mmCIF file with all atom_site columns, C-alpha atoms in Angstrom:
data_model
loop_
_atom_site.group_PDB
_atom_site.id
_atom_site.type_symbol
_atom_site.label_atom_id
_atom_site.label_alt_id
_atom_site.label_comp_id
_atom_site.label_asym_id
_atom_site.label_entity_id
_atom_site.label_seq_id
_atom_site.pdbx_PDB_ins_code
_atom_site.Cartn_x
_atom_site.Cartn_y
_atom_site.Cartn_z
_atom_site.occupancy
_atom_site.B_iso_or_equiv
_atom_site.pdbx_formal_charge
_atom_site.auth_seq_id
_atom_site.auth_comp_id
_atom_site.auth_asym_id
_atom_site.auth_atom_id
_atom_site.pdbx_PDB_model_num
ATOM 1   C CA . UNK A 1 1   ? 9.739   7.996   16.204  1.00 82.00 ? 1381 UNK A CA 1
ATOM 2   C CA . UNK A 1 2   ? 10.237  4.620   13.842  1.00 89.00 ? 1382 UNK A CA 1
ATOM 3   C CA . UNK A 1 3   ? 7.294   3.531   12.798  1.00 92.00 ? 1383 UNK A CA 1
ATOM 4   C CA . UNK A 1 4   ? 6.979   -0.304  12.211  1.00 91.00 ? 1384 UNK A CA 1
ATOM 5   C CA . UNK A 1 5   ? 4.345   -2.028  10.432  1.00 91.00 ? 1385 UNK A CA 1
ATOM 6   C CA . UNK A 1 6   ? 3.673   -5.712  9.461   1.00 93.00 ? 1386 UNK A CA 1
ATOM 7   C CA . UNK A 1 7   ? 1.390   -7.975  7.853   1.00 94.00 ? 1387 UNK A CA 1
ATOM 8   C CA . UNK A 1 8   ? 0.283   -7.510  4.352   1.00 90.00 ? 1388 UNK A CA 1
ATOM 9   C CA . UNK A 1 9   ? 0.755   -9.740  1.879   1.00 96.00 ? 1389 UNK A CA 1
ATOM 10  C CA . UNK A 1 10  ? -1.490  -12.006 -1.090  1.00 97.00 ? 1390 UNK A CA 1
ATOM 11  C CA . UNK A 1 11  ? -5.149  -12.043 -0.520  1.00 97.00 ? 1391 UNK A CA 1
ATOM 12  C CA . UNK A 1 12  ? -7.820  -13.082 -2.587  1.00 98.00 ? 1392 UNK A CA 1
ATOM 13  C CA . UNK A 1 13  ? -11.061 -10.713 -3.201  1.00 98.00 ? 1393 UNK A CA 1
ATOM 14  C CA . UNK A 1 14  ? -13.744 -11.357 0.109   1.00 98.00 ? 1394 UNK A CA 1
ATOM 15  C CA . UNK A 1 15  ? -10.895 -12.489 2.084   1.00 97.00 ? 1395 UNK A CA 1
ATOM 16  C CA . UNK A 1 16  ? -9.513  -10.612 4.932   1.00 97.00 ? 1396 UNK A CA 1
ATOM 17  C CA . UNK A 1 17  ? -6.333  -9.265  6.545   1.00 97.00 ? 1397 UNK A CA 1
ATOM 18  C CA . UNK A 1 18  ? -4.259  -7.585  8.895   1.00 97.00 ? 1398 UNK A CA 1
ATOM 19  C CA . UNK A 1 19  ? -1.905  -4.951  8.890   1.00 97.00 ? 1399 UNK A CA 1
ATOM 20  C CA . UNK A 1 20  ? -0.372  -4.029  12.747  1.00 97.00 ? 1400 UNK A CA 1
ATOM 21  C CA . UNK A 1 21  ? 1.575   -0.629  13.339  1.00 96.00 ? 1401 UNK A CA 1
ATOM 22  C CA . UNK A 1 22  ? 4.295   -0.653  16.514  1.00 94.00 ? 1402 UNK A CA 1
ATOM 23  C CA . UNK A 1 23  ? 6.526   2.021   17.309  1.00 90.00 ? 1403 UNK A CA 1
ATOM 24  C CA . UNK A 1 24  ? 9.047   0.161   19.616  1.00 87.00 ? 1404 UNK A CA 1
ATOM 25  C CA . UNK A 1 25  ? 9.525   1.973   22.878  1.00 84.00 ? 1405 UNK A CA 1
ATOM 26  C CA . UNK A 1 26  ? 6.998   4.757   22.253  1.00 85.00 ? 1406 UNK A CA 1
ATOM 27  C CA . UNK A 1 27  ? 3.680   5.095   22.912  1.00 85.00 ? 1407 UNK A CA 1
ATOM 28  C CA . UNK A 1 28  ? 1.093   6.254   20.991  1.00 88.00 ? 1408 UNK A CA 1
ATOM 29  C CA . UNK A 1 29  ? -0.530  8.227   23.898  1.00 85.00 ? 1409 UNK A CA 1
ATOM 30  C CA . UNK A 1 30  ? -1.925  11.588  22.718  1.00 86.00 ? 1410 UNK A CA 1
ATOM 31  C CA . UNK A 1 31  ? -1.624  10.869  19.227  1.00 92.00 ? 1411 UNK A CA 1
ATOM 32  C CA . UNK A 1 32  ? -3.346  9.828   16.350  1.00 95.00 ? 1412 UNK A CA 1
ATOM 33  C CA . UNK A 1 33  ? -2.251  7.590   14.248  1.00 96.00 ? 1413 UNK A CA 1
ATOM 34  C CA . UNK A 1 34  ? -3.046  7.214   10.532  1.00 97.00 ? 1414 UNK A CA 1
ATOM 35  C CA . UNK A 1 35  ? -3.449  4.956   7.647   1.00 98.00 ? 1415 UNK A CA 1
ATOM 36  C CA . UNK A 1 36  ? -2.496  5.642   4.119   1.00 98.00 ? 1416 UNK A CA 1
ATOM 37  C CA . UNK A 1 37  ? -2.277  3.420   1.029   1.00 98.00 ? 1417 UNK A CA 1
ATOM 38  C CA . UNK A 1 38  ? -0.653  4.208   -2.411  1.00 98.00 ? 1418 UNK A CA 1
ATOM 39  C CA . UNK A 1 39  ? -1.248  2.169   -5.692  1.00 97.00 ? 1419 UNK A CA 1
ATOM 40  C CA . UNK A 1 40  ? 0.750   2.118   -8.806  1.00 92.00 ? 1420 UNK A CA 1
ATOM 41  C CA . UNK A 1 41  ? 0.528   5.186   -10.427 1.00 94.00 ? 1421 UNK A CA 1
ATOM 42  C CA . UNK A 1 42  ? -1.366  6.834   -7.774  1.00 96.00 ? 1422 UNK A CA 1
ATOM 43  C CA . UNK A 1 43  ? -1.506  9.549   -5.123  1.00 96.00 ? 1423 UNK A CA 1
ATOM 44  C CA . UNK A 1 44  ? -1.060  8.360   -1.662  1.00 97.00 ? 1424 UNK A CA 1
ATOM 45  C CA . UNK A 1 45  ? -4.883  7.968   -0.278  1.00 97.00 ? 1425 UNK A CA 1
ATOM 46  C CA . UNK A 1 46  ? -5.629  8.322   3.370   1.00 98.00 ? 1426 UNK A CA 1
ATOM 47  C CA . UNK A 1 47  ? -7.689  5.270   4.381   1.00 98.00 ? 1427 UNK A CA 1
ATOM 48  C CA . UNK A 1 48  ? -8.301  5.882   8.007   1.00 98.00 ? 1428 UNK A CA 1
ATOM 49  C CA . UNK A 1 49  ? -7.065  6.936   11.157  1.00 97.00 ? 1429 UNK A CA 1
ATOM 50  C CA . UNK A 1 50  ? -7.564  6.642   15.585  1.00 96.00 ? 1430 UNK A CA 1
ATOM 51  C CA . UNK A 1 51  ? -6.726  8.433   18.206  1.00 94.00 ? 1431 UNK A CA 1
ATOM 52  C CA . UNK A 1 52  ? -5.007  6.671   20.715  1.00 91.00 ? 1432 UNK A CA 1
ATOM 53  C CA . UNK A 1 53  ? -5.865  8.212   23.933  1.00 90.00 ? 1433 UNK A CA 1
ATOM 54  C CA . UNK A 1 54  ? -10.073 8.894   22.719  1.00 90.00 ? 1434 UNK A CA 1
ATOM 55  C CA . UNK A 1 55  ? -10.569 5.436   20.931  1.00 91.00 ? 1435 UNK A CA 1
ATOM 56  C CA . UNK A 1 56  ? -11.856 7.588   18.082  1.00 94.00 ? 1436 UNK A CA 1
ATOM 57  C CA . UNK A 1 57  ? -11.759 6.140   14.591  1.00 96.00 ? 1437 UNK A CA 1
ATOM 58  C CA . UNK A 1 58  ? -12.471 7.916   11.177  1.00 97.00 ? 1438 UNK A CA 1
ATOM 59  C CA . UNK A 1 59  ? -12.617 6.079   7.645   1.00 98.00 ? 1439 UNK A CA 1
ATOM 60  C CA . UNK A 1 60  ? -12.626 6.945   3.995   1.00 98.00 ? 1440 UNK A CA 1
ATOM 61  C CA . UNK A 1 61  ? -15.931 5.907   2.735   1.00 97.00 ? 1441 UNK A CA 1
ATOM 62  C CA . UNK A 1 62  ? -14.045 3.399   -0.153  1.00 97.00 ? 1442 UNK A CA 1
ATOM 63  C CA . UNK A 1 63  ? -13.144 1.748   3.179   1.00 98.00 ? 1443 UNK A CA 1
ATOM 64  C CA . UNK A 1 64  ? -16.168 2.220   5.972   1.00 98.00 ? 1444 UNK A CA 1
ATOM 65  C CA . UNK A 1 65  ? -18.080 -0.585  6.625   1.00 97.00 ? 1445 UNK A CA 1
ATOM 66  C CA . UNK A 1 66  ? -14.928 -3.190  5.266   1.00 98.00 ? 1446 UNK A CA 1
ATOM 67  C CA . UNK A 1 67  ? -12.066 -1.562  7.739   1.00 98.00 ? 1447 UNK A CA 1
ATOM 68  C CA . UNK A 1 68  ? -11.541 -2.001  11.509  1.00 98.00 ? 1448 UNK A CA 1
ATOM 69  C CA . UNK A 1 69  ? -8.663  0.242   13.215  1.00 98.00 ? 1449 UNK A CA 1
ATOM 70  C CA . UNK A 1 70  ? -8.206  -0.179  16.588  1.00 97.00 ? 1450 UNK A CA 1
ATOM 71  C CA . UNK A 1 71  ? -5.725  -0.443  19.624  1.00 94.00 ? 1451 UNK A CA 1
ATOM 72  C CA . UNK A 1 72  ? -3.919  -2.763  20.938  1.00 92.00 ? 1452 UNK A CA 1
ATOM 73  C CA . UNK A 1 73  ? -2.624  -1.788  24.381  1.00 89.00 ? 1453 UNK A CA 1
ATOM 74  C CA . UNK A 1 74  ? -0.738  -4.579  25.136  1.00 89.00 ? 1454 UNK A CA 1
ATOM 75  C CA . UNK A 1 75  ? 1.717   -4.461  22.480  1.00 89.00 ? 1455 UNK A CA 1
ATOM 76  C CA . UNK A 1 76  ? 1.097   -0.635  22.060  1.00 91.00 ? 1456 UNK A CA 1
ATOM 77  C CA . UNK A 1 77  ? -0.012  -0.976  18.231  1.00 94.00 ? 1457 UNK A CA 1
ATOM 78  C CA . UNK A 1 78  ? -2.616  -0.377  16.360  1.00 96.00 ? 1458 UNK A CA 1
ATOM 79  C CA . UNK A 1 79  ? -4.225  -2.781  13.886  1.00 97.00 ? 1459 UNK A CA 1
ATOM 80  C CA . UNK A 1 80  ? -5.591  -2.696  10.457  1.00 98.00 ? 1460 UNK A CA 1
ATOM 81  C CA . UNK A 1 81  ? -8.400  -5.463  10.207  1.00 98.00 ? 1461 UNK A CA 1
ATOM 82  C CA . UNK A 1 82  ? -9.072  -5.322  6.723   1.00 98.00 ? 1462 UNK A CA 1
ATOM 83  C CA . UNK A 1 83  ? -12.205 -7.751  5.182   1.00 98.00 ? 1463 UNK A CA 1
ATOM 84  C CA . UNK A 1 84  ? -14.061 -8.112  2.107   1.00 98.00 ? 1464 UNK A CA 1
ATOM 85  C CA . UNK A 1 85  ? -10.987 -7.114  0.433   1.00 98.00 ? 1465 UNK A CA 1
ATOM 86  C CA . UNK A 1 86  ? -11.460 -6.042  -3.380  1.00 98.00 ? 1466 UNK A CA 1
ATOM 87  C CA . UNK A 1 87  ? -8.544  -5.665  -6.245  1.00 97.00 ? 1467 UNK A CA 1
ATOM 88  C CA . UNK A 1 88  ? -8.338  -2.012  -5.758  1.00 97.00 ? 1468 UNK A CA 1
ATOM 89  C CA . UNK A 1 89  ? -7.714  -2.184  -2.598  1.00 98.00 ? 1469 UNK A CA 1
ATOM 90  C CA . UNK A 1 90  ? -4.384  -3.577  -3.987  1.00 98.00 ? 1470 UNK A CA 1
ATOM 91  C CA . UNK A 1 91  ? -2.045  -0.825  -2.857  1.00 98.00 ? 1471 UNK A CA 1
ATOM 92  C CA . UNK A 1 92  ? 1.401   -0.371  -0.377  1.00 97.00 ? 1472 UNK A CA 1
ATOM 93  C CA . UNK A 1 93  ? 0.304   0.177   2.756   1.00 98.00 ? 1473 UNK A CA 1
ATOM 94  C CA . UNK A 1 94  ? 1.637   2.739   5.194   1.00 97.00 ? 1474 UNK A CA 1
ATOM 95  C CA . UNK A 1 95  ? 1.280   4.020   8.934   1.00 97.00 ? 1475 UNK A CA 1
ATOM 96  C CA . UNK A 1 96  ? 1.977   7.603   10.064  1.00 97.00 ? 1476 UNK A CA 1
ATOM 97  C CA . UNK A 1 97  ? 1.729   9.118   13.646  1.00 96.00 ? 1477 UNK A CA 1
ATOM 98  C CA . UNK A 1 98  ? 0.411   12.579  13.719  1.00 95.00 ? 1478 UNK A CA 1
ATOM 99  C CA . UNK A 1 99  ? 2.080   13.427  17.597  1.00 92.00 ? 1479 UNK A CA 1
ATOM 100 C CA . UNK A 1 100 ? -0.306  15.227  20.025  1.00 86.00 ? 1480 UNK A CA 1
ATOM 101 C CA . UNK A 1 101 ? -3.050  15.246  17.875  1.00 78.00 ? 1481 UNK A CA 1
ATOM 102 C CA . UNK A 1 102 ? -6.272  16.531  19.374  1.00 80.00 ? 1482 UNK A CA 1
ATOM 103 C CA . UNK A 1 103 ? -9.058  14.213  20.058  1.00 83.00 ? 1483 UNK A CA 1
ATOM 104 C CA . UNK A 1 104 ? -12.023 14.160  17.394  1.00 86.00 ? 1484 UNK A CA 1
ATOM 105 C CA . UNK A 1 105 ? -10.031 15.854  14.590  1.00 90.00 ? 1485 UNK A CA 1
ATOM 106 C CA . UNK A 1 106 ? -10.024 14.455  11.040  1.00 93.00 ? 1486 UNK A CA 1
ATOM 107 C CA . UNK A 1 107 ? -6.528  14.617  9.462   1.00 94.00 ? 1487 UNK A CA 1
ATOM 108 C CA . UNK A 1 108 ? -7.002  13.147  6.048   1.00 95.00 ? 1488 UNK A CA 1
ATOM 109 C CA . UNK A 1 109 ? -4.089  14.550  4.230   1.00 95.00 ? 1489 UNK A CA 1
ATOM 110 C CA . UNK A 1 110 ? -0.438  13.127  4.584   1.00 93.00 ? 1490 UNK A CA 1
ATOM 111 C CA . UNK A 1 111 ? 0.818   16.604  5.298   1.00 95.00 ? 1491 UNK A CA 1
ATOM 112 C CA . UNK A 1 112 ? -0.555  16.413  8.908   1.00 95.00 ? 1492 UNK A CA 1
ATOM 113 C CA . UNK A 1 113 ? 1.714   13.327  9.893   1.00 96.00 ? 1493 UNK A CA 1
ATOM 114 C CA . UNK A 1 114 ? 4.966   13.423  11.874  1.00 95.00 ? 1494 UNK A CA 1
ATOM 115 C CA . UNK A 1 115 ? 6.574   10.194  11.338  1.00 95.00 ? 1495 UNK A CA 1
ATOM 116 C CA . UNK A 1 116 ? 5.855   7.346   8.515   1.00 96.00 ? 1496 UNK A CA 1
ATOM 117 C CA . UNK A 1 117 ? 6.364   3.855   8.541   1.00 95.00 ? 1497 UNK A CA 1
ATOM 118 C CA . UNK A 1 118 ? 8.066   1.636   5.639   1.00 92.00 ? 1498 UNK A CA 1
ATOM 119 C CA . UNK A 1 119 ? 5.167   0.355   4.147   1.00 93.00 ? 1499 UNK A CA 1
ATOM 120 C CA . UNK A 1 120 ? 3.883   -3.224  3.420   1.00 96.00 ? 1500 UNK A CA 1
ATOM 121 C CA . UNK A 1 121 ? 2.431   -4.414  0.342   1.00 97.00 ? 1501 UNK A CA 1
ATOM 122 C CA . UNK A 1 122 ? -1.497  -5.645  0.024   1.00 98.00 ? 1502 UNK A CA 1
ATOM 123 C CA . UNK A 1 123 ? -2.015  -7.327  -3.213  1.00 98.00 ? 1503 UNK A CA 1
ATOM 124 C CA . UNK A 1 124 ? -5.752  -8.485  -3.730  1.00 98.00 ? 1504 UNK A CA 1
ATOM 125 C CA . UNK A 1 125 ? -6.600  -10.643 -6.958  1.00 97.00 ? 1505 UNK A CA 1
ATOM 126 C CA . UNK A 1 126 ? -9.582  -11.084 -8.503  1.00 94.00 ? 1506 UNK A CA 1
#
């Protein structure tokens, strides 16, 4: 499964942006798909994740209340709505698909995840 993501790119703190994950000719039916973000010099950090066929959505608390995931059935994605943004949220950004994943399970670690994406870069300044 490739695993495409897009968006990214220069924000300023309190603004907001979007990340999208696609994976081209697949659907994400049954599955759960993740976000992860990794900063300089630090461990990869999971940042929230959905599964596709429940709707169900899960967020590390330096992200609740700041982070939307959701789907987007038309072009069989899923977005990353991310607002109030902050420096440290200054990290590369990456999408994994954990494949038949059960409904309201919590997979926080990168372990649990199938396929990755490439990763796009968030930069936030102060």
């Amino acid at each position: 499964v490739q695993l495409q993501a897009s968006g990214g790119g220069l924000a300023r703190a309190g603004d907001s942006l979007g990340l999208s994950c696609a994976a081209p000719g697949r659907t994400f039916s049954k599955h759960t798909v993740g976000w992860f973000r990794q900063a300089p010099g630090k461990e990869r950090e999971f940042v929230g994740q959905i599964n596709w066929s429940a709707g169900t959505t899960w967020y590390a608390d330096s992200v609740k209340g700041r982070f939307t995931i959701s789907r987007d059935v038309a072009k069989n994605a899923v977005d990353l709505q991310m607002s109030s943004l902050k420096p440290e949220d200054t990290a590369v950004y990456f999408c994994a698909v954990k494949l038949g994943a059960a409904n309201f399970v919590l997979y926080d670690y990168d372990t649990a995840y199938d396929y990755w994406g490439q990763g796009t870069q968030v930069t936030v300044s102060s």
